[in-house]
mmCIF file of C-alpha atoms in Angstrom:
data_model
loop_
_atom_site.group_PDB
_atom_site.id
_atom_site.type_symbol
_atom_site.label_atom_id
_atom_site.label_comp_id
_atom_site.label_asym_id
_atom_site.label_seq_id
_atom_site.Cartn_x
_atom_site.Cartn_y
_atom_site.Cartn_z
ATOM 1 C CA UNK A 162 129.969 105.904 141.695
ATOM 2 C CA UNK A 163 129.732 102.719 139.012
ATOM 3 C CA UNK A 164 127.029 102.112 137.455
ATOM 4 C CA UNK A 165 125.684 98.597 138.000
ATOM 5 C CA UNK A 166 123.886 96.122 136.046
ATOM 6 C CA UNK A 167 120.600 97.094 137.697
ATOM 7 C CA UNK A 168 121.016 100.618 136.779
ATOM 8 C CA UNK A 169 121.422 99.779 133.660
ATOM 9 C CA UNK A 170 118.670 97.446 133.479
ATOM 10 C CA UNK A 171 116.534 100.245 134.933
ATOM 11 C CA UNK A 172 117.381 102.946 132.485
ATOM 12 C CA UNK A 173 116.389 100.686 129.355
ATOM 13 C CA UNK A 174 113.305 100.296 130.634
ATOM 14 C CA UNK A 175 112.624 103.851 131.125
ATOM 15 C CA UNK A 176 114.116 104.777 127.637
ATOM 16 C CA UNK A 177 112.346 101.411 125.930
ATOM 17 C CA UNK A 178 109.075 100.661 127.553
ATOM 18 C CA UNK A 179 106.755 97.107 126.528
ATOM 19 C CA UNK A 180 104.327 97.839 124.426
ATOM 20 C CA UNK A 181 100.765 96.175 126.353
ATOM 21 C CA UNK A 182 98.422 96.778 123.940
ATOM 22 C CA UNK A 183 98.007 98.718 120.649
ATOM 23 C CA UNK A 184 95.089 100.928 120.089
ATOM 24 C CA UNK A 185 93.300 102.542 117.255
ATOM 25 C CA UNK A 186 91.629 105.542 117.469
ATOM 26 C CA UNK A 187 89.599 107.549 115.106
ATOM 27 C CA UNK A 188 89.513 104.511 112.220
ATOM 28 C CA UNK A 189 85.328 104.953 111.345
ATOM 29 C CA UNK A 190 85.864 103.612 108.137
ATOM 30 C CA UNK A 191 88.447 100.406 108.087
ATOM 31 C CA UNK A 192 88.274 98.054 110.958
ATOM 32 C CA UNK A 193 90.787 97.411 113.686
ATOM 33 C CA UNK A 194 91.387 93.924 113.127
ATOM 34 C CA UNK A 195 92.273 95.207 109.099
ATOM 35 C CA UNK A 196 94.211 97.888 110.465
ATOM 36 C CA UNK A 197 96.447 95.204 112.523
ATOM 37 C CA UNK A 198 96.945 93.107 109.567
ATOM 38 C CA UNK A 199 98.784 95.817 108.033
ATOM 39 C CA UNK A 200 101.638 96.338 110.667
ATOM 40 C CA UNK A 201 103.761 94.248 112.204
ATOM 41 C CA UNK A 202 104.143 95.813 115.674
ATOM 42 C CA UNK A 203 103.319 93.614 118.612
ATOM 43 C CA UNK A 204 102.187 93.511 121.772
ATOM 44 C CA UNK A 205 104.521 92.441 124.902
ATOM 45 C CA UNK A 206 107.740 93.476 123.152
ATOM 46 C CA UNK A 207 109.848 96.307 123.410
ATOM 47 C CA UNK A 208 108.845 99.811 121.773
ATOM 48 C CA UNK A 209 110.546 100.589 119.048
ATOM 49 C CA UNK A 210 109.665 104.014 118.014
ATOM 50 C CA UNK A 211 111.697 104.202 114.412
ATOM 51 C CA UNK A 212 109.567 100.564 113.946
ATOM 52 C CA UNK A 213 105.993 102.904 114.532
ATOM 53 C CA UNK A 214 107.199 105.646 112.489
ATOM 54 C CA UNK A 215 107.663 103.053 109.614
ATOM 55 C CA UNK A 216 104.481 101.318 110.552
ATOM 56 C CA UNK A 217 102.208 104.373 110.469
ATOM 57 C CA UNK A 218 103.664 105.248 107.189
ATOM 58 C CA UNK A 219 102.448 101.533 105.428
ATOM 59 C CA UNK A 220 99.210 102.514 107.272
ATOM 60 C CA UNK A 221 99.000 106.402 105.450
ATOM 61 C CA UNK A 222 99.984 104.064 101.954
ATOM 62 C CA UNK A 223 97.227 101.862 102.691
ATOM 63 C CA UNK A 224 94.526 104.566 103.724
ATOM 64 C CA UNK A 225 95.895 106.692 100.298
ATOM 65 C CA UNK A 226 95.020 103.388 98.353
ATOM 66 C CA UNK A 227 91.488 103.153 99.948
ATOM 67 C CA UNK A 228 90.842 106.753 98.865
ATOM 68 C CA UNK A 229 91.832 108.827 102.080
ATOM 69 C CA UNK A 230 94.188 111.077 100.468
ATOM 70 C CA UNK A 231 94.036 113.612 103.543
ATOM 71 C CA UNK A 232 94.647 111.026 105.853
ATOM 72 C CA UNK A 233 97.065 112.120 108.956
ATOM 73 C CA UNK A 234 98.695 109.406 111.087
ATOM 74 C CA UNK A 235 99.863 110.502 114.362
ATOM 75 C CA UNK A 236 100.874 108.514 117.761
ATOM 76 C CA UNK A 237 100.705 108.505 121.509
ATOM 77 C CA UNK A 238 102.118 106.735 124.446
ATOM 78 C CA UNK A 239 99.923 105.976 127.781
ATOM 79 C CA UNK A 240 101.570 104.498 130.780
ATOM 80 C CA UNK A 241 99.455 101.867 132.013
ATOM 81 C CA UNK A 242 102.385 100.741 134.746
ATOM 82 C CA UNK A 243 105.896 100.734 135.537
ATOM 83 C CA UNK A 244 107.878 100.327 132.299
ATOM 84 C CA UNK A 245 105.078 99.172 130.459
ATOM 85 C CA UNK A 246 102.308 101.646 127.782
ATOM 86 C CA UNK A 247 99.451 101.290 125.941
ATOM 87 C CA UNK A 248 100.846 102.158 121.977
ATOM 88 C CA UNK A 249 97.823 104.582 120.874
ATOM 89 C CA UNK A 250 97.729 104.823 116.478
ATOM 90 C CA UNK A 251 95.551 108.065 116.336
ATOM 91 C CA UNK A 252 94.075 108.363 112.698
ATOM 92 C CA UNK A 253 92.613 111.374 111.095
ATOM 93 C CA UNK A 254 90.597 109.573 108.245
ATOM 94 C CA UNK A 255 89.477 112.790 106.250
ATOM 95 C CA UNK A 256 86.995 112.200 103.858
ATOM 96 C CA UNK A 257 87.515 109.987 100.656
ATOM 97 C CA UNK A 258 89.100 112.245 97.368
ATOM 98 C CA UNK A 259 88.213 111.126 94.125
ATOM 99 C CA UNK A 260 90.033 110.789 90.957
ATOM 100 C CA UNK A 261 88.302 114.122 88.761
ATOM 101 C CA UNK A 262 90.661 113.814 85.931
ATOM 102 C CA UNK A 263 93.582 111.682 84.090
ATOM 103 C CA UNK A 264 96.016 113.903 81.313
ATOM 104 C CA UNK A 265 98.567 113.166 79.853
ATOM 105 C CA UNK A 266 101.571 115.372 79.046
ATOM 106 C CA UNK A 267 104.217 115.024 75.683
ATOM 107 C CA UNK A 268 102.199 112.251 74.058
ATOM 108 C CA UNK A 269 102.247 113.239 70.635
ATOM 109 C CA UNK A 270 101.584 110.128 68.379
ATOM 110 C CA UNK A 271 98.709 108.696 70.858
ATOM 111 C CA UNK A 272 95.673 110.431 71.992
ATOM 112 C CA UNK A 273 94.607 110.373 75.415
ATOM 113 C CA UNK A 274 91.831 108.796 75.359
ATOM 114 C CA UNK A 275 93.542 105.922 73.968
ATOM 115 C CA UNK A 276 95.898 106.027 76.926
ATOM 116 C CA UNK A 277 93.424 106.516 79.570
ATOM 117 C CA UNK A 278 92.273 102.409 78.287
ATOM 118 C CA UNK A 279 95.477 101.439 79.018
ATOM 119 C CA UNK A 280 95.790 101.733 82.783
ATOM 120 C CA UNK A 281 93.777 100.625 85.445
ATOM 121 C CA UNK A 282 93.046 103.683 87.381
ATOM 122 C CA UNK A 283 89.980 105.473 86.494
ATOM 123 C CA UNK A 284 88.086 108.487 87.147
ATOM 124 C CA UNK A 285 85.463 108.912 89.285
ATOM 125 C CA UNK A 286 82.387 107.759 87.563
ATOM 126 C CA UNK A 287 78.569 106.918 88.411
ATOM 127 C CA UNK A 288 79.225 102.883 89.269
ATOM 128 C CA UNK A 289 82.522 103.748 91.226
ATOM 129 C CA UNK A 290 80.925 102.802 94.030
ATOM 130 C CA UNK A 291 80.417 98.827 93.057
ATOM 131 C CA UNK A 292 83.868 98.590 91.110
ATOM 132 C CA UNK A 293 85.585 100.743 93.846
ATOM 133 C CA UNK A 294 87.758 102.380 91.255
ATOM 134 C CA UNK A 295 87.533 106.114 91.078
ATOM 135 C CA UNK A 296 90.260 106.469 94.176
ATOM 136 C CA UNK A 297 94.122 106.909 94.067
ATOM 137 C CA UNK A 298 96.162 103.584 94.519
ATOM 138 C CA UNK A 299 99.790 103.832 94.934
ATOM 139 C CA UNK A 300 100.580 100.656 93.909
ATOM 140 C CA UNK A 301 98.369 100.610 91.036
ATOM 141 C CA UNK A 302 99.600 103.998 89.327
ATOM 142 C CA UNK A 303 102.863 102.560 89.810
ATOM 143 C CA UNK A 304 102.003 99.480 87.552
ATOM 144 C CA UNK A 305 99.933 102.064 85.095
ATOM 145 C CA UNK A 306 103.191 103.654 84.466
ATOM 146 C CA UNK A 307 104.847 101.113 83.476
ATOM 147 C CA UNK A 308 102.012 99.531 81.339
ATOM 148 C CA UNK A 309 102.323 102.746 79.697
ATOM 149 C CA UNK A 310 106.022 102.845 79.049
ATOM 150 C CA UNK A 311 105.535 99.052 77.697
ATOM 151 C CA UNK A 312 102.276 100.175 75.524
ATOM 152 C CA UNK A 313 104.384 102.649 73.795
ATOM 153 C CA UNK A 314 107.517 100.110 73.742
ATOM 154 C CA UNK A 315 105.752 97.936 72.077
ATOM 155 C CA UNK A 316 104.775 100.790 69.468
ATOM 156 C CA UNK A 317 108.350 101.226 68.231
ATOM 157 C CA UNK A 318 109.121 103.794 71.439
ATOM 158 C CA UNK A 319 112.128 101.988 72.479
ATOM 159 C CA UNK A 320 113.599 104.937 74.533
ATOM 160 C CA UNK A 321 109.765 106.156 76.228
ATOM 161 C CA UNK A 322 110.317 107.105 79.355
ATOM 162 C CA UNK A 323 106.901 107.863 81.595
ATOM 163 C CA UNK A 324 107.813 109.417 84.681
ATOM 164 C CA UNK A 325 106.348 108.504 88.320
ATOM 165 C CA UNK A 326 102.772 110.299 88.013
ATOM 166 C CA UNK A 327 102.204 113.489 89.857
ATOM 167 C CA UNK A 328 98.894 114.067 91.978
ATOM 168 C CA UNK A 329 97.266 116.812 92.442
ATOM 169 C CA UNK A 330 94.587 118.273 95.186
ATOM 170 C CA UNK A 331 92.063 120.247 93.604
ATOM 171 C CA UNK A 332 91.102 123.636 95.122
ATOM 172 C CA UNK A 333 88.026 121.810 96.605
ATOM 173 C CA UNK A 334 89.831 118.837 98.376
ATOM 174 C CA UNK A 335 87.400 116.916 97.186
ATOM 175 C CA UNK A 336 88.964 115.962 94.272
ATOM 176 C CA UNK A 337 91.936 114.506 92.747
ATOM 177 C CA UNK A 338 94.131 115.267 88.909
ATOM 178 C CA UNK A 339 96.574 112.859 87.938
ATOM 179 C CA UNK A 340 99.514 113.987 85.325
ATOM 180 C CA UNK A 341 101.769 111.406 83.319
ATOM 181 C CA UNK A 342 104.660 113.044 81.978
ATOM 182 C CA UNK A 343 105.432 110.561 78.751
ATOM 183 C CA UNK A 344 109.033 111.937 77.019
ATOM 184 C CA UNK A 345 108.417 109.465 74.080
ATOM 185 C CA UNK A 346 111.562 109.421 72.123
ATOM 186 C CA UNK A 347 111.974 108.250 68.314
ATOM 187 C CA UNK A 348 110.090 105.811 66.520
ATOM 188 C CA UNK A 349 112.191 103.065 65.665
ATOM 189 C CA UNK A 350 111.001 100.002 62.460
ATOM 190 C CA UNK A 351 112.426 96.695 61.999
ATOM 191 C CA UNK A 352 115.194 96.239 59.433
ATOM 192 C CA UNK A 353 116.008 92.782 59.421
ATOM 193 C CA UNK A 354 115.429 89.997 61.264
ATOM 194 C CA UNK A 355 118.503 86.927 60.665
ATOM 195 C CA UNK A 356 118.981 83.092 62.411
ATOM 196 C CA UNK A 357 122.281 81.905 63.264
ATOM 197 C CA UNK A 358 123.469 79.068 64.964
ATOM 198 C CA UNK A 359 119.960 77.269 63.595
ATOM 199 C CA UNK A 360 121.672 73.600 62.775
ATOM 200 C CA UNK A 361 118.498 71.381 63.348
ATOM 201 C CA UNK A 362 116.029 73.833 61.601
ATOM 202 C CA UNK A 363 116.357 75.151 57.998
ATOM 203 C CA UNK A 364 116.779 79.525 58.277
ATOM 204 C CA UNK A 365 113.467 79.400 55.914
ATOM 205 C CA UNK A 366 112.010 77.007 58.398
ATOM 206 C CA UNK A 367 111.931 79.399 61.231
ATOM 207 C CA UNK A 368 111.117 82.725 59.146
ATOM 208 C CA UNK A 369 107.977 80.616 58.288
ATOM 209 C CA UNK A 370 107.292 80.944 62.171
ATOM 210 C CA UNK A 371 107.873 84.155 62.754
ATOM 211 C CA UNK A 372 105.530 87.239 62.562
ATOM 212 C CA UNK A 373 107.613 90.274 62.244
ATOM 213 C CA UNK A 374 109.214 91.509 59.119
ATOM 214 C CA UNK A 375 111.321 93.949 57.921
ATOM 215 C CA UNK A 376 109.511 97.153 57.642
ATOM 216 C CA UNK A 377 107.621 96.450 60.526
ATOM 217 C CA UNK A 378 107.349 98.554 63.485
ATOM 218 C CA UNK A 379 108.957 97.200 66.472
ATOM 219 C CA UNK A 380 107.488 95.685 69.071
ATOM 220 C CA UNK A 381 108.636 93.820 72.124
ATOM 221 C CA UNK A 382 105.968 91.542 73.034
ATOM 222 C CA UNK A 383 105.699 90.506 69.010
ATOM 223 C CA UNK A 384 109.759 89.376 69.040
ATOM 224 C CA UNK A 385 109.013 87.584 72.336
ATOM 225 C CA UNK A 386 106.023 85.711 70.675
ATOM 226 C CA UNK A 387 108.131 84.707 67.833
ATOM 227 C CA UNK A 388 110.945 83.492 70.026
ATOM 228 C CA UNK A 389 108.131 81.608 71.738
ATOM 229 C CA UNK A 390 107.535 79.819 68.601
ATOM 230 C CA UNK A 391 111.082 78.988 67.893
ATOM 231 C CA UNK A 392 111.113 77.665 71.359
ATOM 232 C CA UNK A 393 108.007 75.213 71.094
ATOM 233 C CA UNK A 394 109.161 74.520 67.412
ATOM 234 C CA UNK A 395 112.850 73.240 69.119
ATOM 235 C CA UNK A 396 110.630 71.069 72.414
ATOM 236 C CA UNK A 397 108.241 69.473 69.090
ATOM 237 C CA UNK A 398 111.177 67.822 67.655
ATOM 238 C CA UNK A 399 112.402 66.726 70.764
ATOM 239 C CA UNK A 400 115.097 69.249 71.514
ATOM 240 C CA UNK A 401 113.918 70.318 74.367
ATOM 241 C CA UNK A 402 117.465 71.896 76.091
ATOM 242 C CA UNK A 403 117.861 73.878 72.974
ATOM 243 C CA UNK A 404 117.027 77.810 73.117
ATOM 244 C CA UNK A 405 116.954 80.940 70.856
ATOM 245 C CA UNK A 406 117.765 84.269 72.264
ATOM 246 C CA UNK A 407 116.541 87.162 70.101
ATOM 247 C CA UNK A 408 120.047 89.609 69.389
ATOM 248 C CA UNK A 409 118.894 93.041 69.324
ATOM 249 C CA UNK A 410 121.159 95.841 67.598
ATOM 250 C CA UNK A 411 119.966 99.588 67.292
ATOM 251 C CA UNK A 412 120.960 102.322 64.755
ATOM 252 C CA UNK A 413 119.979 105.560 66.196
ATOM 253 C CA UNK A 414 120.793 106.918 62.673
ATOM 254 C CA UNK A 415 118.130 105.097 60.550
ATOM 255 C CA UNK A 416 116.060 104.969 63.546
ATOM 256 C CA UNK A 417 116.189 101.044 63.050
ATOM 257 C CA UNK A 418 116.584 98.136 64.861
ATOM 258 C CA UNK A 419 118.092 94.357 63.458
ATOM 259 C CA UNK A 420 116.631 91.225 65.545
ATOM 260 C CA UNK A 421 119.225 87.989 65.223
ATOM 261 C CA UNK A 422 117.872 84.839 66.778
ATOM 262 C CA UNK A 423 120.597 82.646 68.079
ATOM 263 C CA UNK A 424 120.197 79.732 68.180
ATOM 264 C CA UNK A 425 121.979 77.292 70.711
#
């Protein structure tokens, strides 16, 4: 026989229940109410259960960045009545892993220790505790990648390429080694740096307000600083729609690199 609309009706419910209430089990460490900040499942809608899987994993990136690198997120449904369950997040918190040691692989020209002061994650140390450092943070060894990649663009590495960290559980699970991979490329100078387009001030005018020089070692953040200059130099006199854009051209040959500011 046909199906009819109740059927149907019935049959969702069975396959996607309301969720009544969420419950977390097994969090001794990080409180509930934290816990439910982090997700946005809710109670008295449907279940989705892709929508948990995704859920659980922000809550395993969230635990990692606390320092529960063993953490294991699992879940379980309770009927509490017809076509309605309790959604139970069951947490295995493990203990806390700490960050034993930071290396660094291909860096040639820069020592590690000078690297390690570059980034924000740290090793384990004796006032971890108050500074809460010492523990693996996603996001944060994300960003300390690319602070590295712009520490050694800013060196004259134009090409440095740092790839995504790889971690590491010691023998002891009890402690943590971090690896950057840095493929650092060629070292690449300044030839010349040129104005064009500069018709309200003089081309000796703005090399007076610039830093770099020919012979210099390029650096990214020093061109933008002079183009900052040019900039306010244009808004002093008034001009304050006009604009310089720094023209960057690359000779993998000589290993050099021309800077034109136009100026429009």
């Amino acid at each position: 026989r046909s199906r009819g609309l109740g059927d149907v009706y019935k049959r969702q419910v069975k396959e996607r229940p309301w969720i009544k209430r969420i419950v977390f089990e097994g969090n001794k460490s990080i409180k509930t109410e934290t816990l439910k900040d982090k997700i946005d499942l809710k109670e008295k809608t449907f279940l989705d259960r892709g929508a948990v899987k995704e859920n659980l994993a922000k809550l395993d990136q969230y635990y990692q960045g606390e320092g529960f690198y063993l953490v294991a997120m699992d879940y379980r449904l309770e009927e509490v009545e017809a076509g309605w369950v309790d959604l139970h997040i069951v947490i295995q918190e493990g203990k806390k892993v700490k960050i034993n040691r930071i290396i660094f692989s291909g860096n040639e020209h820069f020592k590690g220790r000078t690297l390690r002061k570059e980034i924000m994650t740290k090793t384990y140390g004796l006032f971890s505790f108050l500074s809460k450092k010492g523990f693996l943070n996603r996001e944060v060894l994300e960003n300390d990648r690319i602070r590295l990649q712009n520490f050694y663009m800013d060196r004259g590495f134009i090409h440095c390429v740092v790839s995504e960290p790889q971690v590491e559980l010691d023998q002891d699970k009890k402690h943590l080694t971090l690896r950057f991979f840095i493929q650092e490329g060629d070292l690449f100078t300044v030839e010349d740096i040129s104005m064009t387009g500069n018709l309200i001030l003089s081309t000796e005018d703005l090399q007076k307000m610039i830093r770099v020089r020919a012979g210099d070692i390029y650096s990214r953040s020093e061109i933008s600083r002079d183009l900052a200059r040019i900039t306010d130099a244009y808004g002093e006199r008034g001009y304050l729609t006009s604009e310089a854009f720094p023209m960057i051209s690359e000779d993998a040959d000589t290993k050099t690199i021309s800077v034109n500011y136009l100026s429009l």
